[in-house]
mmCIF file of C-alpha atoms and ligand atoms in Angstrom:
data_model
loop_
_atom_site.group_PDB
_atom_site.id
_atom_site.type_symbol
_atom_site.label_atom_id
_atom_site.label_comp_id
_atom_site.label_asym_id
_atom_site.label_seq_id
_atom_site.Cartn_x
_atom_site.Cartn_y
_atom_site.Cartn_z
ATOM 1 C CA MET A 1 -13.835 6.721 26.560
ATOM 2 C CA ILE A 2 -14.947 4.589 23.606
ATOM 3 C CA ASP A 3 -12.237 1.954 24.049
ATOM 4 C CA ASP A 4 -9.504 1.238 26.604
ATOM 5 C CA VAL A 5 -6.889 0.295 24.010
ATOM 6 C CA TYR A 6 -7.657 2.105 20.740
ATOM 7 C CA ASP A 7 -7.945 5.878 20.427
ATOM 8 C CA PHE A 8 -10.965 6.781 18.289
ATOM 9 C CA GLY A 9 -9.881 10.440 18.217
ATOM 10 C CA LEU A 10 -13.299 11.735 19.241
ATOM 11 C CA GLU A 11 -12.130 15.169 20.462
ATOM 12 C CA GLN A 12 -10.480 15.961 17.102
ATOM 13 C CA ILE A 13 -13.463 14.549 15.188
ATOM 14 C CA ILE A 14 -15.945 16.676 17.128
ATOM 15 C CA ASP A 15 -13.764 19.741 16.737
ATOM 16 C CA THR A 16 -13.489 19.160 12.958
ATOM 17 C CA ILE A 17 -17.249 18.703 12.562
ATOM 18 C CA LYS A 18 -17.947 21.924 14.486
ATOM 19 C CA ARG A 19 -15.285 23.915 12.605
ATOM 20 C CA ARG A 20 -16.582 22.764 9.225
ATOM 21 C CA ARG A 21 -20.209 23.188 10.338
ATOM 22 C CA ALA A 22 -20.917 19.711 8.941
ATOM 23 C CA LYS A 23 -24.602 18.871 9.214
ATOM 24 C CA THR A 24 -24.331 15.283 7.951
ATOM 25 C CA VAL A 25 -21.487 12.963 8.898
ATOM 26 C CA GLY A 26 -20.585 9.524 7.515
ATOM 27 C CA LEU A 27 -18.702 6.923 9.568
ATOM 28 C CA GLN A 28 -16.871 3.936 8.103
ATOM 29 C CA PHE A 29 -15.327 1.153 10.186
ATOM 30 C CA PRO A 30 -13.406 -2.010 9.296
ATOM 31 C CA ASP A 31 -14.986 -5.211 10.621
ATOM 32 C CA GLY A 32 -12.744 -5.293 13.692
ATOM 33 C CA PHE A 33 -14.077 -1.916 14.870
ATOM 34 C CA LYS A 34 -17.705 -2.149 13.688
ATOM 35 C CA GLN A 35 -18.901 -3.135 17.176
ATOM 36 C CA LYS A 36 -17.839 0.354 18.347
ATOM 37 C CA ALA A 37 -19.786 2.146 15.586
ATOM 38 C CA ILE A 38 -23.008 2.807 17.495
ATOM 39 C CA LYS A 39 -21.208 4.126 20.562
ATOM 40 C CA VAL A 40 -19.057 6.449 18.407
ATOM 41 C CA SER A 41 -22.103 7.601 16.441
ATOM 42 C CA GLU A 42 -24.138 8.347 19.590
ATOM 43 C CA GLU A 43 -21.363 10.389 21.138
ATOM 44 C CA ILE A 44 -20.729 12.446 17.993
ATOM 45 C CA GLU A 45 -24.451 13.079 17.505
ATOM 46 C CA GLU A 46 -24.919 14.147 21.096
ATOM 47 C CA ARG A 47 -21.967 16.531 21.081
ATOM 48 C CA THR A 48 -22.394 18.077 17.613
ATOM 49 C CA GLY A 49 -26.091 17.773 16.743
ATOM 50 C CA SER A 50 -25.070 16.425 13.304
ATOM 51 C CA LYS A 51 -26.975 13.667 11.544
ATOM 52 C CA ILE A 52 -24.850 10.517 11.432
ATOM 53 C CA ILE A 53 -24.883 7.728 8.860
ATOM 54 C CA ILE A 54 -22.850 4.562 9.534
ATOM 55 C CA SER A 55 -21.635 2.578 6.527
ATOM 56 C CA ALA A 56 -22.586 -1.096 6.728
ATOM 57 C CA ASN A 57 -20.470 -1.893 3.661
ATOM 58 C CA SER A 58 -17.048 -3.516 3.633
ATOM 59 C CA CYS A 59 -14.066 -1.457 4.695
ATOM 60 C CA PHE A 60 -10.945 -3.516 4.117
ATOM 61 C CA GLY A 61 -8.534 -0.613 3.818
ATOM 62 C CA ALA A 62 -8.161 3.065 2.981
ATOM 63 C CA CYS A 63 -8.570 1.829 -0.616
ATOM 64 C CA ASP A 64 -12.153 0.935 0.238
ATOM 65 C CA ILE A 65 -13.981 4.248 0.611
ATOM 66 C CA ASP A 66 -17.772 4.089 0.678
ATOM 67 C CA THR A 67 -18.165 6.511 -2.247
ATOM 68 C CA PRO A 68 -22.004 6.688 -2.303
ATOM 69 C CA LEU A 69 -21.983 7.532 1.407
ATOM 70 C CA ARG A 70 -19.201 10.074 0.959
ATOM 71 C CA LYS A 71 -21.289 11.814 -1.688
ATOM 72 C CA SER A 72 -24.333 12.012 0.566
ATOM 73 C CA VAL A 73 -22.672 13.579 3.630
ATOM 74 C CA ASP A 74 -20.716 16.771 4.340
ATOM 75 C CA ILE A 75 -17.787 14.892 5.836
ATOM 76 C CA MET A 76 -16.853 11.254 6.345
ATOM 77 C CA PHE A 77 -14.496 9.647 8.873
ATOM 78 C CA GLN A 78 -12.893 6.283 8.159
ATOM 79 C CA PHE A 79 -11.465 4.533 11.219
ATOM 80 C CA GLY A 80 -8.619 2.045 11.496
ATOM 81 C CA HIS A 81 -6.599 2.988 8.409
ATOM 82 C CA ALA A 82 -3.969 5.528 7.457
ATOM 83 C CA GLU A 83 -4.716 7.674 4.436
ATOM 84 C CA ILE A 84 -3.410 6.445 1.058
ATOM 85 C CA PRO A 85 -1.852 9.736 -0.111
ATOM 86 C CA ASN A 86 -2.171 9.082 -3.850
ATOM 87 C CA ILE A 87 -5.933 8.493 -3.694
ATOM 88 C CA GLN A 88 -8.083 11.600 -4.140
ATOM 89 C CA ALA A 89 -10.858 11.340 -1.588
ATOM 90 C CA GLU A 90 -12.401 14.712 -0.829
ATOM 91 C CA ASN A 91 -14.022 15.205 2.566
ATOM 92 C CA VAL A 92 -12.751 11.893 3.948
ATOM 93 C CA ILE A 93 -10.695 12.037 7.128
ATOM 94 C CA PHE A 94 -8.797 8.944 8.234
ATOM 95 C CA VAL A 95 -8.656 8.207 11.942
ATOM 96 C CA GLU A 96 -5.776 5.809 12.496
ATOM 97 C CA THR A 97 -7.219 4.549 15.777
ATOM 98 C CA GLU A 98 -3.812 4.325 17.406
ATOM 99 C CA SER A 99 -3.197 1.693 20.043
ATOM 100 C CA ARG A 100 -2.280 2.821 23.563
ATOM 101 C CA ILE A 101 -0.967 -0.612 24.489
ATOM 102 C CA ASP A 102 2.373 -0.778 26.307
ATOM 103 C CA LEU A 103 4.806 -2.596 24.005
ATOM 104 C CA LEU A 104 7.522 -3.043 26.620
ATOM 105 C CA PRO A 105 6.639 -6.651 27.659
ATOM 106 C CA LEU A 106 6.609 -7.679 24.000
ATOM 107 C CA LEU A 107 9.876 -5.920 23.183
ATOM 108 C CA THR A 108 11.654 -7.704 26.015
ATOM 109 C CA LYS A 109 10.716 -10.956 24.219
ATOM 110 C CA ALA A 110 11.598 -9.569 20.761
ATOM 111 C CA ILE A 111 15.208 -8.731 21.677
ATOM 112 C CA ASP A 112 15.797 -12.442 22.364
ATOM 113 C CA VAL A 113 14.874 -13.513 18.807
ATOM 114 C CA VAL A 114 16.083 -10.770 16.436
ATOM 115 C CA GLY A 115 19.679 -10.304 15.246
ATOM 116 C CA ASP A 116 21.719 -7.123 15.570
ATOM 117 C CA ARG A 117 20.023 -5.337 12.643
ATOM 118 C CA VAL A 118 16.323 -5.632 11.915
ATOM 119 C CA GLY A 119 13.825 -3.832 9.665
ATOM 120 C CA LEU A 120 10.867 -2.399 11.596
ATOM 121 C CA ILE A 121 7.392 -2.393 10.052
ATOM 122 C CA SER A 122 3.848 -1.982 11.268
ATOM 123 C CA THR A 123 0.241 -1.017 10.541
ATOM 124 C CA ALA A 124 -1.737 2.175 11.187
ATOM 125 C CA GLN A 125 -2.521 1.250 14.815
ATOM 126 C CA PHE A 126 1.123 0.815 15.878
ATOM 127 C CA VAL A 127 3.277 2.635 13.325
ATOM 128 C CA HIS A 128 3.511 5.702 15.609
ATOM 129 C CA LYS A 129 5.346 3.483 18.116
ATOM 130 C CA LEU A 130 8.194 2.532 15.751
ATOM 131 C CA PRO A 131 10.556 5.372 16.857
ATOM 132 C CA TYR A 132 10.106 4.127 20.446
ATOM 133 C CA VAL A 133 10.820 0.528 19.338
ATOM 134 C CA LYS A 134 13.906 1.718 17.475
ATOM 135 C CA GLN A 135 15.198 3.535 20.571
ATOM 136 C CA TYR A 136 14.480 0.540 22.814
ATOM 137 C CA PHE A 137 16.419 -1.713 20.435
ATOM 138 C CA ALA A 138 19.295 0.793 20.236
ATOM 139 C CA ASP A 139 19.497 0.737 24.048
ATOM 140 C CA HIS A 140 19.961 -3.045 23.754
ATOM 141 C CA GLY A 141 22.597 -2.932 20.985
ATOM 142 C CA ILE A 142 20.203 -3.716 18.117
ATOM 143 C CA ARG A 143 19.879 -1.483 15.073
ATOM 144 C CA GLY A 144 16.251 -1.013 14.044
ATOM 145 C CA VAL A 145 15.841 0.278 10.481
ATOM 146 C CA ILE A 146 12.784 2.263 9.381
ATOM 147 C CA SER A 147 12.163 3.341 5.768
ATOM 148 C CA SER A 148 9.754 5.605 3.924
ATOM 149 C CA GLY A 149 7.453 4.159 1.295
ATOM 150 C CA ASP A 150 6.093 5.312 -2.061
ATOM 151 C CA ALA A 151 3.117 7.588 -2.776
ATOM 152 C CA ARG A 152 0.666 4.957 -1.458
ATOM 153 C CA ILE A 153 2.246 4.985 2.007
ATOM 154 C CA ALA A 154 1.485 7.665 4.606
ATOM 155 C CA HIS A 155 4.162 6.948 7.248
ATOM 156 C CA PRO A 156 7.709 5.520 7.417
ATOM 157 C CA GLY A 157 7.528 1.829 8.330
ATOM 158 C CA LEU A 158 3.854 1.463 7.362
ATOM 159 C CA VAL A 159 2.982 -1.649 5.363
ATOM 160 C CA LEU A 160 -0.264 -2.401 3.559
ATOM 161 C CA GLY A 161 -1.215 -5.883 2.439
ATOM 162 C CA CYS A 162 -0.679 -4.648 -1.133
ATOM 163 C CA ASN A 163 2.351 -2.413 -0.724
ATOM 164 C CA PHE A 164 5.706 -3.103 0.900
ATOM 165 C CA SER A 165 7.598 -0.076 -0.395
ATOM 166 C CA ALA A 166 8.367 1.008 3.200
ATOM 167 C CA VAL A 167 10.053 -2.324 3.943
ATOM 168 C CA PRO A 168 13.750 -1.451 4.446
ATOM 169 C CA ASP A 169 16.700 -3.371 3.103
ATOM 170 C CA ALA A 170 17.443 -5.835 5.922
ATOM 171 C CA LEU A 171 18.045 -9.537 6.473
ATOM 172 C CA GLU A 172 15.036 -9.914 8.760
ATOM 173 C CA TYR A 173 12.024 -7.940 9.934
ATOM 174 C CA LEU A 174 10.013 -7.311 13.034
ATOM 175 C CA TYR A 175 6.359 -6.555 12.349
ATOM 176 C CA ILE A 176 4.452 -4.923 15.211
ATOM 177 C CA GLY A 177 0.761 -5.661 14.851
ATOM 178 C CA THR A 178 -2.051 -8.131 15.102
ATOM 179 C CA GLY A 179 -2.872 -10.994 12.717
ATOM 180 C CA ASP A 180 -0.585 -12.649 10.149
ATOM 181 C CA PHE A 181 -1.908 -10.857 7.038
ATOM 182 C CA HIS A 182 0.739 -8.127 6.623
ATOM 183 C CA ALA A 183 3.713 -10.141 7.877
ATOM 184 C CA LEU A 184 2.848 -12.943 5.469
ATOM 185 C CA GLY A 185 2.839 -10.466 2.591
ATOM 186 C CA VAL A 186 6.231 -9.038 3.581
ATOM 187 C CA SER A 187 7.692 -12.508 3.938
ATOM 188 C CA LEU A 188 6.367 -13.554 0.505
ATOM 189 C CA ALA A 189 7.523 -10.320 -1.129
ATOM 190 C CA THR A 190 11.041 -10.243 0.391
ATOM 191 C CA LYS A 191 11.618 -14.005 0.891
ATOM 192 C CA LYS A 192 13.166 -13.071 4.241
ATOM 193 C CA PRO A 193 12.153 -13.994 7.783
ATOM 194 C CA VAL A 194 9.516 -11.832 9.449
ATOM 195 C CA TRP A 195 8.843 -11.956 13.176
ATOM 196 C CA ILE A 196 5.356 -10.952 14.256
ATOM 197 C CA ALA A 197 5.273 -9.111 17.598
ATOM 198 C CA ASP A 198 1.557 -9.318 18.344
ATOM 199 C CA PRO A 199 0.522 -6.955 21.172
ATOM 200 C CA GLU A 200 -2.961 -8.489 21.528
ATOM 201 C CA MET A 201 -1.747 -12.088 21.780
ATOM 202 C CA ASP A 202 1.370 -10.933 23.664
ATOM 203 C CA GLU A 203 3.552 -13.281 21.622
ATOM 204 C CA ILE A 204 6.302 -13.401 19.011
ATOM 205 C CA ARG A 205 5.685 -15.813 16.122
ATOM 206 C CA LYS A 206 6.328 -16.313 12.408
ATOM 207 C CA PRO A 207 3.700 -16.551 9.654
ATOM 208 C CA ASP A 208 3.255 -19.896 7.841
ATOM 209 C CA VAL A 209 4.760 -18.875 4.504
ATOM 210 C CA ASP A 210 5.318 -22.411 3.160
ATOM 211 C CA LYS A 211 1.618 -23.210 3.384
ATOM 212 C CA VAL A 212 0.770 -20.163 1.247
ATOM 213 C CA LEU A 213 3.525 -20.916 -1.262
ATOM 214 C CA ARG A 214 2.254 -24.491 -1.675
ATOM 215 C CA LYS A 215 -1.247 -23.144 -2.363
ATOM 216 C CA ARG A 216 0.044 -20.628 -4.935
ATOM 217 C CA CYS A 217 2.023 -23.336 -6.754
ATOM 218 C CA ALA A 218 -1.096 -25.519 -6.786
ATOM 219 C CA ALA A 219 -3.177 -22.644 -8.249
ATOM 220 C CA ILE A 220 -0.621 -22.094 -11.008
ATOM 221 C CA GLU A 221 -0.409 -25.828 -11.805
ATOM 222 C CA ARG A 222 -4.222 -26.142 -11.926
ATOM 223 C CA SER A 223 -4.348 -23.243 -14.395
ATOM 224 C CA LEU A 224 -1.742 -24.586 -16.819
ATOM 225 C CA GLY A 225 -3.656 -25.380 -19.997
ATOM 226 C CA ALA A 226 -6.520 -22.973 -19.158
ATOM 227 C CA GLN A 227 -8.080 -21.537 -22.316
ATOM 228 C CA SER A 228 -10.427 -18.912 -20.874
ATOM 229 C CA PHE A 229 -9.855 -16.303 -18.162
ATOM 230 C CA GLY A 230 -12.011 -13.800 -16.293
ATOM 231 C CA ILE A 231 -9.920 -10.737 -15.455
ATOM 232 C CA LEU A 232 -11.312 -9.234 -12.267
ATOM 233 C CA VAL A 233 -11.403 -5.485 -11.657
ATOM 234 C CA SER A 234 -12.775 -3.939 -8.478
ATOM 235 C CA THR A 235 -14.554 -0.589 -8.666
ATOM 236 C CA LYS A 236 -13.265 0.316 -5.181
ATOM 237 C CA ILE A 237 -11.393 3.610 -5.509
ATOM 238 C CA GLY A 238 -8.005 2.349 -4.312
ATOM 239 C CA GLN A 239 -8.067 -1.092 -5.922
ATOM 240 C CA CYS A 240 -9.238 -0.326 -9.462
ATOM 241 C CA ARG A 241 -6.499 -1.389 -11.899
ATOM 242 C CA LYS A 242 -8.467 -1.171 -15.130
ATOM 243 C CA ASP A 243 -5.421 -0.402 -17.309
ATOM 244 C CA LEU A 244 -3.580 -3.447 -15.973
ATOM 245 C CA ALA A 245 -6.656 -5.569 -16.739
ATOM 246 C CA PHE A 246 -6.657 -4.385 -20.369
ATOM 247 C CA GLU A 247 -2.912 -5.104 -20.659
ATOM 248 C CA LEU A 248 -3.471 -8.633 -19.345
ATOM 249 C CA ARG A 249 -6.338 -9.183 -21.774
ATOM 250 C CA CYS A 250 -4.086 -8.093 -24.675
ATOM 251 C CA LYS A 251 -1.457 -10.595 -23.490
ATOM 252 C CA ALA A 252 -4.040 -13.389 -23.369
ATOM 253 C CA VAL A 253 -5.168 -12.578 -26.920
ATOM 254 C CA GLU A 254 -1.520 -12.477 -28.044
ATOM 255 C CA TYR A 255 -1.114 -16.036 -26.733
ATOM 256 C CA GLY A 256 -4.311 -17.183 -28.516
ATOM 257 C CA LEU A 257 -6.391 -17.345 -25.317
ATOM 258 C CA ASP A 258 -9.838 -16.109 -24.424
ATOM 259 C CA ALA A 259 -10.117 -13.403 -21.713
ATOM 260 C CA HIS A 260 -12.925 -11.145 -20.531
ATOM 261 C CA ILE A 261 -12.807 -8.237 -18.106
ATOM 262 C CA LEU A 262 -15.269 -8.494 -15.206
ATOM 263 C CA PHE A 263 -16.049 -5.433 -13.061
ATOM 264 C CA ALA A 264 -17.469 -5.773 -9.550
ATOM 265 C CA GLU A 265 -17.352 -3.752 -6.357
ATOM 266 C CA MET A 266 -16.900 -6.821 -4.165
ATOM 267 C CA ILE A 267 -15.065 -9.763 -5.707
ATOM 268 C CA THR A 268 -17.058 -12.701 -4.322
ATOM 269 C CA PRO A 269 -17.899 -16.226 -5.551
ATOM 270 C CA GLU A 270 -21.582 -15.171 -5.751
ATOM 271 C CA ALA A 271 -20.790 -12.209 -8.028
ATOM 272 C CA LEU A 272 -18.785 -14.478 -10.350
ATOM 273 C CA ALA A 273 -20.938 -17.619 -10.215
ATOM 274 C CA SER A 274 -22.448 -17.244 -13.708
ATOM 275 C CA PHE A 275 -19.185 -16.706 -15.563
ATOM 276 C CA ARG A 276 -17.818 -19.989 -16.912
ATOM 277 C CA VAL A 277 -14.071 -19.579 -17.287
ATOM 278 C CA ASP A 278 -11.106 -21.843 -16.485
ATOM 279 C CA ALA A 279 -9.431 -19.345 -14.125
ATOM 280 C CA PHE A 280 -9.766 -15.822 -12.781
ATOM 281 C CA VAL A 281 -6.995 -13.230 -12.770
ATOM 282 C CA ASN A 282 -7.369 -10.796 -9.895
ATOM 283 C CA THR A 283 -6.305 -7.162 -10.364
ATOM 284 C CA ALA A 284 -8.210 -6.005 -7.233
ATOM 285 C CA CYS A 285 -6.804 -6.336 -3.702
ATOM 286 C CA PRO A 286 -3.861 -8.761 -4.102
ATOM 287 C CA ARG A 287 -4.853 -10.512 -0.920
ATOM 288 C CA ILE A 288 -7.987 -11.994 -2.570
ATOM 289 C CA ALA A 289 -5.784 -14.438 -4.466
ATOM 290 C CA ILE A 290 -3.503 -15.050 -1.482
ATOM 291 C CA ASP A 291 -5.920 -15.316 1.447
ATOM 292 C CA ASN A 292 -9.321 -16.005 -0.026
ATOM 293 C CA ALA A 293 -8.842 -18.082 -3.185
ATOM 294 C CA ALA A 294 -10.257 -21.284 -1.672
ATOM 295 C CA VAL A 295 -13.835 -19.955 -1.782
ATOM 296 C CA PHE A 296 -13.804 -19.624 -5.599
ATOM 297 C CA PRO A 297 -14.693 -22.589 -7.851
ATOM 298 C CA VAL A 298 -11.704 -22.086 -10.211
ATOM 299 C CA PRO A 299 -8.150 -20.892 -9.480
ATOM 300 C CA VAL A 300 -7.672 -17.184 -8.794
ATOM 301 C CA LEU A 301 -4.291 -16.007 -10.067
ATOM 302 C CA THR A 302 -2.379 -12.807 -9.417
ATOM 303 C CA PRO A 303 -1.399 -10.890 -12.584
ATOM 304 C CA VAL A 304 2.198 -12.165 -12.411
ATOM 305 C CA GLU A 305 1.052 -15.749 -11.858
ATOM 306 C CA PHE A 306 -1.175 -15.381 -14.924
ATOM 307 C CA GLU A 307 1.891 -14.396 -16.962
ATOM 308 C CA VAL A 308 3.663 -17.547 -15.753
ATOM 309 C CA VAL A 309 0.632 -19.669 -16.678
ATOM 310 C CA ILE A 310 0.441 -18.372 -20.251
ATOM 311 C CA GLY A 311 4.228 -18.592 -20.721
ATOM 312 C CA ALA A 312 4.938 -14.843 -20.793
ATOM 313 C CA ARG A 313 7.082 -14.994 -17.619
ATOM 314 C CA LYS A 314 9.423 -17.558 -16.097
ATOM 315 C CA TRP A 315 8.625 -19.237 -12.747
ATOM 316 C CA ASP A 316 11.883 -17.817 -11.390
ATOM 317 C CA ASP A 317 10.637 -14.281 -12.103
ATOM 318 C CA LEU A 318 7.514 -14.713 -9.994
ATOM 319 C CA VAL A 319 7.113 -11.699 -7.669
ATOM 320 C CA PHE A 320 4.464 -10.658 -5.175
ATOM 321 C CA ASP A 321 1.671 -8.538 -6.661
ATOM 322 C CA GLU A 322 1.682 -5.008 -5.221
ATOM 323 C CA ILE A 323 -0.291 -1.829 -5.906
ATOM 324 C CA THR A 324 1.722 1.385 -6.058
HETATM 325 S S1 SF4 B 1 -5.866 -3.192 -1.709
HETATM 326 FE FE1 SF4 B 1 -6.130 -4.760 -0.118
HETATM 327 S S2 SF4 B 1 -4.214 -4.823 0.969
HETATM 328 FE FE2 SF4 B 1 -4.252 -2.906 -0.190
HETATM 329 S S3 SF4 B 1 -5.027 -1.366 1.235
HETATM 330 FE FE3 SF4 B 1 -6.765 -2.213 0.106
HETATM 331 S S4 SF4 B 1 -7.545 -3.890 1.372
HETATM 332 FE FE4 SF4 B 1 -5.479 -3.406 2.096
#
């Protein structure tokens, strides 16, 4: 077995490779699973005889497909993410790397903090457990609500850091998963409390939303009076919002401001170092502005924050940036 907790789906992968007679196979892992890459590669090679290439590039989500690798292999497997149904990615199979962890100890803690009706949300590793969570809650007099999302969302209850369309209408939420990233996004987008039930830490906690809100207000305030903007577009297949970037540039021009569209695969301070502008507007992964803005020399705004800065939108109409 590759891992005690996460299911790397090797039997199905090997069966698929043999059925499709794939001679070359690409493997893509998010950072959290990259340490398993060599073991997975060795086992697939040994059992199929295929030539394996492991992507060493970033893999932040199903939006982030290593396209050059995909084009040079017969089939590619991306681990750790659920497919984004509205992205056309031929010959890419997503392995959700489901967790086998027993949620019962965590759920016994969760029933002490949630009210009698709670929205249930999760990520690819745990979303298959939501019906079980719902039943457990029902057995304890709590109604768990699970909703389907839009065309970017593969499973009911699944949230991405850029899409909360599967977040049900509820007064509070329970997020099953690790890290604060997704729960923070849901809390910012809904302005409602989100409990994180973290199976790895074996704890229930809340994300620090106020800290993020203070940082976003500071970024907007620092950008008031900016005259020049770099509008960032990522070439990653599931993050590329070129049309939105052109719309934002038109708005800037309308308000007598200077704006230029900057394309990059990875949006990093190094890639942008030579461009002297007062602020960047990020149309790539929305989390760059939320989680990573501190590493850039000038403020990084979301598209809606940019509209507030130039006066095209009121502060009260500020919403979380999502990709549909
Ligand atoms: S755009 Fe960002 S948040 Fe959305 S799936 Fe990709 S990496 Fe995740």
